mmCIF file of C-alpha atoms in Angstrom:
data_model
loop_
_atom_site.group_PDB
_atom_site.id
_atom_site.type_symbol
_atom_site.label_atom_id
_atom_site.label_comp_id
_atom_site.label_asym_id
_atom_site.label_seq_id
_atom_site.Cartn_x
_atom_site.Cartn_y
_atom_site.Cartn_z
ATOM 1 C CA MET A 1 0.000 0.000 0.000
ATOM 2 C CA LYS A 2 2.849 2.391 0.813
ATOM 3 C CA THR A 3 4.460 1.639 -2.531
ATOM 4 C CA GLN A 4 1.265 2.436 -4.416
ATOM 5 C CA SER A 5 0.778 5.631 -2.445
ATOM 6 C CA SER A 6 4.294 6.880 -3.195
ATOM 7 C CA ALA A 7 3.916 5.920 -6.846
ATOM 8 C CA THR A 8 0.722 7.923 -7.222
ATOM 9 C CA ALA A 9 2.209 10.923 -5.382
ATOM 10 C CA SER A 10 5.323 11.297 -7.507
ATOM 11 C CA PRO A 11 3.584 12.451 -10.721
ATOM 12 C CA ARG A 12 1.936 15.283 -8.779
ATOM 13 C CA ILE A 13 5.341 16.528 -7.676
ATOM 14 C CA ALA A 14 6.704 16.228 -11.189
ATOM 15 C CA VAL A 15 3.791 18.161 -12.661
ATOM 16 C CA GLY A 16 3.491 20.723 -9.873
ATOM 17 C CA GLY A 17 7.040 22.014 -10.317
ATOM 18 C CA PRO A 18 6.696 23.019 -13.984
ATOM 19 C CA VAL A 19 3.251 24.514 -13.340
ATOM 20 C CA ARG A 20 4.608 26.704 -10.541
ATOM 21 C CA ALA A 21 7.593 27.643 -12.687
ATOM 22 C CA ARG A 22 5.311 28.717 -15.546
ATOM 23 C CA SER A 23 3.112 30.699 -13.164
ATOM 24 C CA ALA A 24 6.143 32.438 -11.705
ATOM 25 C CA GLY A 25 7.464 33.108 -15.196
ATOM 26 C CA THR A 26 4.166 34.625 -16.291
ATOM 27 C CA LEU A 27 4.126 36.842 -13.197
ATOM 28 C CA GLN A 28 7.693 38.022 -13.804
ATOM 29 C CA ALA A 29 7.027 38.765 -17.471
ATOM 30 C CA GLY A 30 3.882 40.640 -16.433
ATOM 31 C CA LEU A 31 5.855 42.771 -13.971
ATOM 32 C CA GLY A 32 8.240 43.573 -16.792
ATOM 33 C CA VAL A 33 5.304 44.726 -18.936
ATOM 34 C CA VAL A 34 4.110 47.031 -16.137
ATOM 35 C CA ALA A 35 7.608 48.509 -15.855
ATOM 36 C CA PHE A 36 7.839 48.993 -19.627
ATOM 37 C CA SER A 37 4.386 50.598 -19.787
ATOM 38 C CA LEU A 38 5.768 53.547 -17.822
ATOM 39 C CA THR A 39 8.685 54.066 -20.201
ATOM 40 C CA PHE A 40 7.022 56.429 -22.685
ATOM 41 C CA PRO A 41 5.413 58.707 -20.054
ATOM 42 C CA ALA A 42 8.689 58.741 -18.111
ATOM 43 C CA THR A 43 10.574 59.573 -21.318
ATOM 44 C CA ALA A 44 8.160 62.437 -21.971
ATOM 45 C CA TRP A 45 8.929 63.727 -18.474
ATOM 46 C CA GLY A 46 12.648 63.343 -19.057
ATOM 47 C CA LEU A 47 12.477 65.315 -22.312
ATOM 48 C CA GLU A 48 11.164 68.279 -20.314
ATOM 49 C CA GLY A 49 14.680 68.810 -18.963
ATOM 50 C CA PHE A 50 17.070 66.808 -21.158
ATOM 51 C CA GLY A 51 17.814 66.620 -24.857
ATOM 52 C CA PRO A 52 17.048 63.294 -26.550
ATOM 53 C CA TRP A 53 20.689 62.245 -26.902
ATOM 54 C CA SER A 54 21.502 63.233 -23.322
ATOM 55 C CA LEU A 55 18.485 61.391 -21.941
ATOM 56 C CA VAL A 56 19.308 58.138 -23.750
ATOM 57 C CA ALA A 57 23.033 58.200 -22.972
ATOM 58 C CA VAL A 58 22.656 59.179 -19.311
ATOM 59 C CA ARG A 59 19.919 56.603 -18.683
ATOM 60 C CA SER A 60 22.159 53.870 -20.100
ATOM 61 C CA VAL A 61 25.135 55.000 -18.011
ATOM 62 C CA LEU A 62 23.087 55.092 -14.801
ATOM 63 C CA ALA A 63 21.619 51.655 -15.540
ATOM 64 C CA ALA A 64 25.118 50.311 -16.266
ATOM 65 C CA VAL A 65 26.377 51.683 -12.948
ATOM 66 C CA ILE A 66 23.538 49.933 -11.106
ATOM 67 C CA ALA A 67 24.073 46.681 -12.995
ATOM 68 C CA GLY A 68 27.863 46.820 -12.714
ATOM 69 C CA GLY A 69 27.632 47.480 -8.986
ATOM 70 C CA CYS A 70 25.445 44.407 -8.533
ATOM 71 C CA LEU A 71 27.796 42.259 -10.619
ATOM 72 C CA LEU A 72 30.834 43.439 -8.627
ATOM 73 C CA ALA A 73 29.139 43.121 -5.239
ATOM 74 C CA LEU A 74 28.117 39.535 -5.965
ATOM 75 C CA ARG A 75 31.473 38.759 -7.634
ATOM 76 C CA ILE A 76 29.835 37.439 -10.773
ATOM 77 C CA PRO A 77 32.450 36.201 -13.270
ATOM 78 C CA PRO A 78 32.177 37.411 -16.887
ATOM 79 C CA PRO A 79 30.118 35.149 -19.148
ATOM 80 C CA ALA A 80 31.773 32.690 -21.502
ATOM 81 C CA ARG A 81 33.140 34.075 -24.753
ATOM 82 C CA ARG A 82 30.420 32.336 -26.776
ATOM 83 C CA HIS A 83 27.762 34.480 -25.051
ATOM 84 C CA TRP A 84 29.256 37.880 -25.915
ATOM 85 C CA PRO A 85 27.871 38.091 -29.483
ATOM 86 C CA GLY A 86 24.369 37.515 -28.122
ATOM 87 C CA LEU A 87 24.944 40.135 -25.417
ATOM 88 C CA ALA A 88 26.030 42.558 -28.128
ATOM 89 C CA VAL A 89 22.694 42.008 -29.898
ATOM 90 C CA VAL A 90 20.844 42.652 -26.614
ATOM 91 C CA GLY A 91 22.865 45.809 -26.067
ATOM 92 C CA ALA A 92 22.307 47.086 -29.607
ATOM 93 C CA GLY A 93 18.577 46.360 -29.424
ATOM 94 C CA VAL A 94 17.320 47.195 -25.935
ATOM 95 C CA VAL A 95 20.138 49.290 -24.436
ATOM 96 C CA LEU A 96 20.890 51.568 -27.396
ATOM 97 C CA GLY A 97 18.537 51.136 -30.362
ATOM 98 C CA PHE A 98 15.046 51.066 -28.849
ATOM 99 C CA PRO A 99 15.609 53.851 -26.261
ATOM 100 C CA LEU A 100 17.259 56.144 -28.800
ATOM 101 C CA LEU A 101 14.746 55.651 -31.611
ATOM 102 C CA THR A 102 11.673 55.973 -29.384
ATOM 103 C CA THR A 103 13.102 59.019 -27.604
ATOM 104 C CA LEU A 104 13.713 60.715 -30.959
ATOM 105 C CA ALA A 105 10.159 59.819 -31.983
ATOM 106 C CA LEU A 106 8.649 61.215 -28.780
ATOM 107 C CA ARG A 107 9.998 64.666 -29.555
ATOM 108 C CA THR A 108 7.166 65.072 -32.083
ATOM 109 C CA SER A 109 4.860 62.135 -31.329
ATOM 110 C CA THR A 110 2.415 61.656 -28.477
ATOM 111 C CA THR A 111 2.792 58.683 -26.182
ATOM 112 C CA ALA A 112 -0.464 57.293 -27.611
ATOM 113 C CA HIS A 113 0.949 57.272 -31.130
ATOM 114 C CA ALA A 114 4.250 55.788 -29.959
ATOM 115 C CA ALA A 115 2.284 52.983 -28.313
ATOM 116 C CA VAL A 116 1.648 51.618 -31.819
ATOM 117 C CA VAL A 117 5.181 50.241 -31.639
ATOM 118 C CA VAL A 118 4.480 48.390 -28.433
ATOM 119 C CA GLY A 119 1.216 47.057 -29.844
ATOM 120 C CA LEU A 120 3.056 45.490 -32.772
ATOM 121 C CA LEU A 121 6.091 44.378 -30.772
ATOM 122 C CA PRO A 122 4.676 41.038 -29.490
ATOM 123 C CA LEU A 123 3.914 39.802 -32.986
ATOM 124 C CA THR A 124 7.296 40.969 -34.280
ATOM 125 C CA THR A 125 9.111 39.350 -31.364
ATOM 126 C CA ALA A 126 7.308 36.057 -31.936
ATOM 127 C CA ALA A 127 8.213 36.171 -35.638
ATOM 128 C CA VAL A 128 11.872 36.970 -34.954
ATOM 129 C CA SER A 129 11.937 34.211 -32.331
ATOM 130 C CA ALA A 130 10.571 31.696 -34.835
ATOM 131 C CA LEU A 131 13.333 32.631 -37.286
ATOM 132 C CA ARG A 132 16.160 32.802 -34.754
ATOM 133 C CA MET A 133 15.317 29.960 -32.378
ATOM 134 C CA GLY A 134 13.290 27.619 -34.587
ATOM 135 C CA THR A 135 10.125 27.861 -32.466
ATOM 136 C CA ARG A 136 6.878 26.942 -34.204
ATOM 137 C CA PRO A 137 3.822 28.225 -32.314
ATOM 138 C CA SER A 138 0.474 26.728 -33.227
ATOM 139 C CA ARG A 139 -1.976 28.216 -35.733
ATOM 140 C CA THR A 140 -4.267 29.200 -32.853
ATOM 141 C CA PHE A 141 -1.393 31.090 -31.266
ATOM 142 C CA TRP A 142 -0.698 33.056 -34.461
ATOM 143 C CA LEU A 143 -4.368 33.842 -35.071
ATOM 144 C CA ALA A 144 -4.784 35.158 -31.531
ATOM 145 C CA ALA A 145 -1.539 37.113 -31.781
ATOM 146 C CA LEU A 146 -2.610 38.705 -35.062
ATOM 147 C CA ALA A 147 -6.023 39.553 -33.633
ATOM 148 C CA GLY A 148 -4.508 41.133 -30.539
ATOM 149 C CA ALA A 149 -1.945 43.098 -32.512
ATOM 150 C CA GLY A 150 -4.676 44.271 -34.887
ATOM 151 C CA ALA A 151 -6.910 45.419 -32.042
ATOM 152 C CA VAL A 152 -4.096 47.323 -30.370
ATOM 153 C CA GLY A 153 -2.931 48.789 -33.669
ATOM 154 C CA VAL A 154 -6.388 50.078 -34.632
ATOM 155 C CA PHE A 155 -6.975 51.516 -31.186
ATOM 156 C CA THR A 156 -3.647 53.328 -30.887
ATOM 157 C CA VAL A 157 -3.740 54.663 -34.448
ATOM 158 C CA ARG A 158 -7.227 56.039 -33.829
ATOM 159 C CA GLN A 159 -5.992 57.585 -30.599
ATOM 160 C CA SER A 160 -3.344 59.469 -32.573
ATOM 161 C CA GLY A 161 -5.838 60.683 -35.185
ATOM 162 C CA GLY A 162 -4.802 58.168 -37.842
ATOM 163 C CA ALA A 163 -2.100 60.429 -39.286
ATOM 164 C CA LEU A 164 1.401 59.164 -40.032
ATOM 165 C CA THR A 165 4.259 61.389 -38.904
ATOM 166 C CA ALA A 166 7.991 61.580 -39.516
ATOM 167 C CA ALA A 167 8.407 59.813 -36.172
ATOM 168 C CA ASP A 168 6.998 56.611 -37.678
ATOM 169 C CA LEU A 169 10.358 55.744 -39.251
ATOM 170 C CA TYR A 170 11.955 55.898 -35.813
ATOM 171 C CA LEU A 171 9.147 53.813 -34.348
ATOM 172 C CA PHE A 172 9.307 51.065 -36.964
ATOM 173 C CA GLY A 173 13.093 50.901 -36.614
ATOM 174 C CA ALA A 174 12.706 50.632 -32.849
ATOM 175 C CA LEU A 175 10.222 47.800 -33.340
ATOM 176 C CA LEU A 176 12.722 45.698 -35.289
ATOM 177 C CA VAL A 177 15.791 46.229 -33.115
ATOM 178 C CA CYS A 178 13.844 45.646 -29.891
ATOM 179 C CA ALA A 179 12.347 42.387 -31.173
ATOM 180 C CA ALA A 180 15.850 41.163 -31.993
ATOM 181 C CA GLY A 181 17.129 42.177 -28.553
ATOM 182 C CA TYR A 182 14.214 40.532 -26.763
ATOM 183 C CA THR A 183 14.650 37.310 -28.696
ATOM 184 C CA GLU A 184 18.371 37.080 -28.078
ATOM 185 C CA GLY A 185 17.938 38.032 -24.438
ATOM 186 C CA GLY A 186 15.283 35.366 -23.958
ATOM 187 C CA ARG A 187 17.614 32.785 -25.484
ATOM 188 C CA LEU A 188 20.525 33.806 -23.232
ATOM 189 C CA ALA A 189 18.275 33.837 -20.152
ATOM 190 C CA ARG A 190 17.972 30.065 -20.507
ATOM 191 C CA VAL A 191 21.669 29.662 -19.667
ATOM 192 C CA LEU A 192 22.351 32.843 -17.651
ATOM 193 C CA PRO A 193 20.257 34.498 -14.941
ATOM 194 C CA GLY A 194 18.045 37.159 -16.499
ATOM 195 C CA TRP A 195 19.541 40.008 -14.495
ATOM 196 C CA GLN A 196 23.023 39.036 -15.639
ATOM 197 C CA VAL A 197 21.928 39.114 -19.290
ATOM 198 C CA ILE A 198 20.855 42.751 -19.159
ATOM 199 C CA GLY A 199 23.578 43.588 -16.635
ATOM 200 C CA TRP A 200 26.415 42.454 -18.882
ATOM 201 C CA ALA A 201 24.745 44.013 -21.934
ATOM 202 C CA LEU A 202 24.655 47.372 -20.140
ATOM 203 C CA VAL A 203 28.282 47.046 -19.065
ATOM 204 C CA LEU A 204 29.272 46.045 -22.601
ATOM 205 C CA CYS A 205 27.733 49.278 -23.934
ATOM 206 C CA LEU A 206 29.401 51.490 -21.298
ATOM 207 C CA PRO A 207 32.468 52.349 -23.458
ATOM 208 C CA LEU A 208 29.987 53.851 -25.946
ATOM 209 C CA THR A 209 27.390 55.372 -23.622
ATOM 210 C CA LEU A 210 29.821 57.074 -21.215
ATOM 211 C CA PRO A 211 31.565 59.308 -23.783
ATOM 212 C CA ALA A 212 28.237 59.789 -25.556
ATOM 213 C CA ALA A 213 26.717 61.091 -22.313
ATOM 214 C CA ALA A 214 29.596 63.521 -21.769
ATOM 215 C CA LEU A 215 29.374 64.787 -25.368
ATOM 216 C CA ALA A 216 25.593 65.117 -25.342
ATOM 217 C CA LEU A 217 25.503 66.944 -22.002
ATOM 218 C CA ALA A 218 28.067 69.397 -23.320
ATOM 219 C CA HIS A 219 25.963 70.281 -26.370
ATOM 220 C CA GLU A 220 22.342 69.931 -25.200
ATOM 221 C CA PRO A 221 20.836 72.230 -22.576
ATOM 222 C CA VAL A 222 19.786 70.649 -19.284
ATOM 223 C CA ARG A 223 16.976 71.956 -17.093
ATOM 224 C CA LEU A 224 16.552 69.929 -13.926
ATOM 225 C CA THR A 225 12.957 69.682 -12.703
ATOM 226 C CA ALA A 226 11.094 67.182 -10.567
ATOM 227 C CA HIS A 227 9.554 65.650 -13.704
ATOM 228 C CA SER A 228 12.781 65.424 -15.695
ATOM 229 C CA VAL A 229 14.742 63.868 -12.826
ATOM 230 C CA ALA A 230 11.954 61.403 -11.979
ATOM 231 C CA GLY A 231 11.610 60.453 -15.632
ATOM 232 C CA LEU A 232 15.355 59.907 -16.011
ATOM 233 C CA LEU A 233 15.574 57.796 -12.862
ATOM 234 C CA TRP A 234 12.667 55.589 -13.913
ATOM 235 C CA VAL A 235 13.863 54.910 -17.457
ATOM 236 C CA ALA A 236 17.338 54.132 -16.072
ATOM 237 C CA ALA A 237 16.530 51.977 -13.037
ATOM 238 C CA GLY A 238 12.999 50.774 -13.815
ATOM 239 C CA SER A 239 12.795 50.367 -17.582
ATOM 240 C CA GLN A 240 16.444 49.787 -18.456
ATOM 241 C CA PHE A 241 17.423 47.421 -15.637
ATOM 242 C CA LEU A 242 14.813 46.111 -13.196
ATOM 243 C CA GLY A 243 12.077 45.723 -15.814
ATOM 244 C CA LEU A 244 14.389 43.816 -18.154
ATOM 245 C CA VAL A 245 15.594 41.591 -15.298
ATOM 246 C CA VAL A 246 12.122 40.207 -14.564
ATOM 247 C CA TRP A 247 11.209 40.258 -18.259
ATOM 248 C CA TYR A 248 14.084 38.025 -19.312
ATOM 249 C CA ARG A 249 13.474 35.697 -16.373
ATOM 250 C CA GLY A 250 9.860 35.409 -17.435
ATOM 251 C CA MET A 251 10.783 34.728 -21.069
ATOM 252 C CA ALA A 252 13.208 32.011 -19.995
ATOM 253 C CA ALA A 253 10.439 30.293 -17.993
ATOM 254 C CA ILE A 254 7.495 30.444 -20.411
ATOM 255 C CA GLY A 255 9.191 31.009 -23.777
ATOM 256 C CA VAL A 256 9.685 34.073 -25.949
ATOM 257 C CA PRO A 257 6.460 33.792 -28.029
ATOM 258 C CA LYS A 258 4.111 33.475 -25.062
ATOM 259 C CA ALA A 259 5.897 36.096 -22.985
ATOM 260 C CA SER A 260 5.814 38.511 -25.904
ATOM 261 C CA GLN A 261 2.023 38.269 -26.107
ATOM 262 C CA LEU A 262 1.710 39.656 -22.583
ATOM 263 C CA GLN A 263 2.976 42.900 -24.076
ATOM 264 C CA LEU A 264 -0.332 43.267 -25.902
ATOM 265 C CA ALA A 265 -1.550 44.866 -22.673
ATOM 266 C CA GLN A 266 1.342 47.328 -22.584
ATOM 267 C CA PRO A 267 -0.080 50.030 -24.911
ATOM 268 C CA LEU A 268 -3.287 50.167 -22.904
ATOM 269 C CA LEU A 269 -1.347 50.480 -19.656
ATOM 270 C CA THR A 270 0.749 53.201 -21.267
ATOM 271 C CA LEU A 271 -2.403 55.089 -22.213
ATOM 272 C CA VAL A 272 -3.655 54.857 -18.634
ATOM 273 C CA TRP A 273 -0.360 56.262 -17.345
ATOM 274 C CA SER A 274 -0.554 58.959 -20.014
ATOM 275 C CA VAL A 275 -3.900 60.090 -18.618
ATOM 276 C CA LEU A 276 -2.721 60.020 -15.016
ATOM 277 C CA LEU A 277 0.767 61.473 -15.521
ATOM 278 C CA LEU A 278 0.541 63.550 -18.708
ATOM 279 C CA GLY A 279 -3.101 64.622 -18.763
ATOM 280 C CA GLU A 280 -3.909 62.992 -22.128
ATOM 281 C CA HIS A 281 -7.501 61.961 -22.869
ATOM 282 C CA LEU A 282 -8.774 58.499 -23.853
ATOM 283 C CA THR A 283 -11.764 57.594 -25.974
ATOM 284 C CA ALA A 284 -14.642 55.320 -24.965
ATOM 285 C CA ALA A 285 -13.105 52.543 -27.085
ATOM 286 C CA ALA A 286 -10.458 51.836 -24.426
ATOM 287 C CA PRO A 287 -12.496 49.364 -22.307
ATOM 288 C CA LEU A 288 -13.595 47.409 -25.389
ATOM 289 C CA THR A 289 -10.053 47.185 -26.688
ATOM 290 C CA ALA A 290 -8.804 46.141 -23.261
ATOM 291 C CA ALA A 291 -11.336 43.304 -23.146
ATOM 292 C CA ALA A 292 -10.374 42.125 -26.656
ATOM 293 C CA VAL A 293 -6.675 42.192 -25.773
ATOM 294 C CA LEU A 294 -7.196 40.228 -22.559
ATOM 295 C CA VAL A 295 -9.055 37.536 -24.508
ATOM 296 C CA CYS A 296 -6.209 37.308 -27.012
ATOM 297 C CA ILE A 297 -3.647 37.057 -24.211
ATOM 298 C CA ALA A 298 -5.637 34.226 -22.593
ATOM 299 C CA VAL A 299 -5.767 32.343 -25.891
ATOM 300 C CA THR A 300 -2.049 32.723 -26.621
ATOM 301 C CA GLN A 301 -1.128 31.592 -23.117
ATOM 302 C CA ARG A 302 -3.206 28.422 -23.517
ATOM 303 C CA ALA A 303 -2.226 27.678 -27.101
ATOM 304 C CA ARG A 304 0.399 24.964 -27.378
ATOM 305 C CA GLY A 305 3.539 25.860 -29.339
#
């Protein structure tokens, strides 16, 4: 009887571990989405006192200082040589490319219009992941992803009045480089802790961002205000480091395609923050779009890849 009891108990342990790991991964990826949803409003605050080049360079330097301090304090050895090319892709995509291109776009674009990028990012990340890592999500997954991206795209374009601006080139470029950085970071987070992935990527970019910060600060005027300082601190510590730490951990646990679909909620969260922090106005379509997006997220999370 004891043997039968132990035999029937063991499968529950085996199944319970992966289920808890997936739940924890989903929670971590969701926290990353919340952190990222504040990036555009915080950037808008930062641009009140900093030039675009100064804001991007200084945020990267501050994030690198935080990450480097953690790596030194914990005496983390440098990653193996084979990981450095992937870290370079992460650095080019999420440390340099996406912050710079979106910051340049936000000089003339509203946060609502810039949210189009985030609405299309999950689908782009899933596509890049399929090409880079050989993942093959199911047809149901792709249909739900397309539906969610379409709903977010229509909503955010309508919020911006439906007009294309010069900032769109920056936004589409940011979309591509960020998807590549997310995919490579998710792959590396399977063999390295997520915080070390973004930490080493930030440190790797420091020889570029440090002189860039000094040069930009010397040529762009700086006006320190409560908004500009708060915005800078958030995009450096929250968006650039802490948000990416939990995001990469979540992607490593549940996979890049499924984690990327959680970002379908990010534009709507950004619009909420835009109302609360920037005084922008939303249309009555927001609740309907939110409901449609949540349904799509539920489907993608249940669809088998």
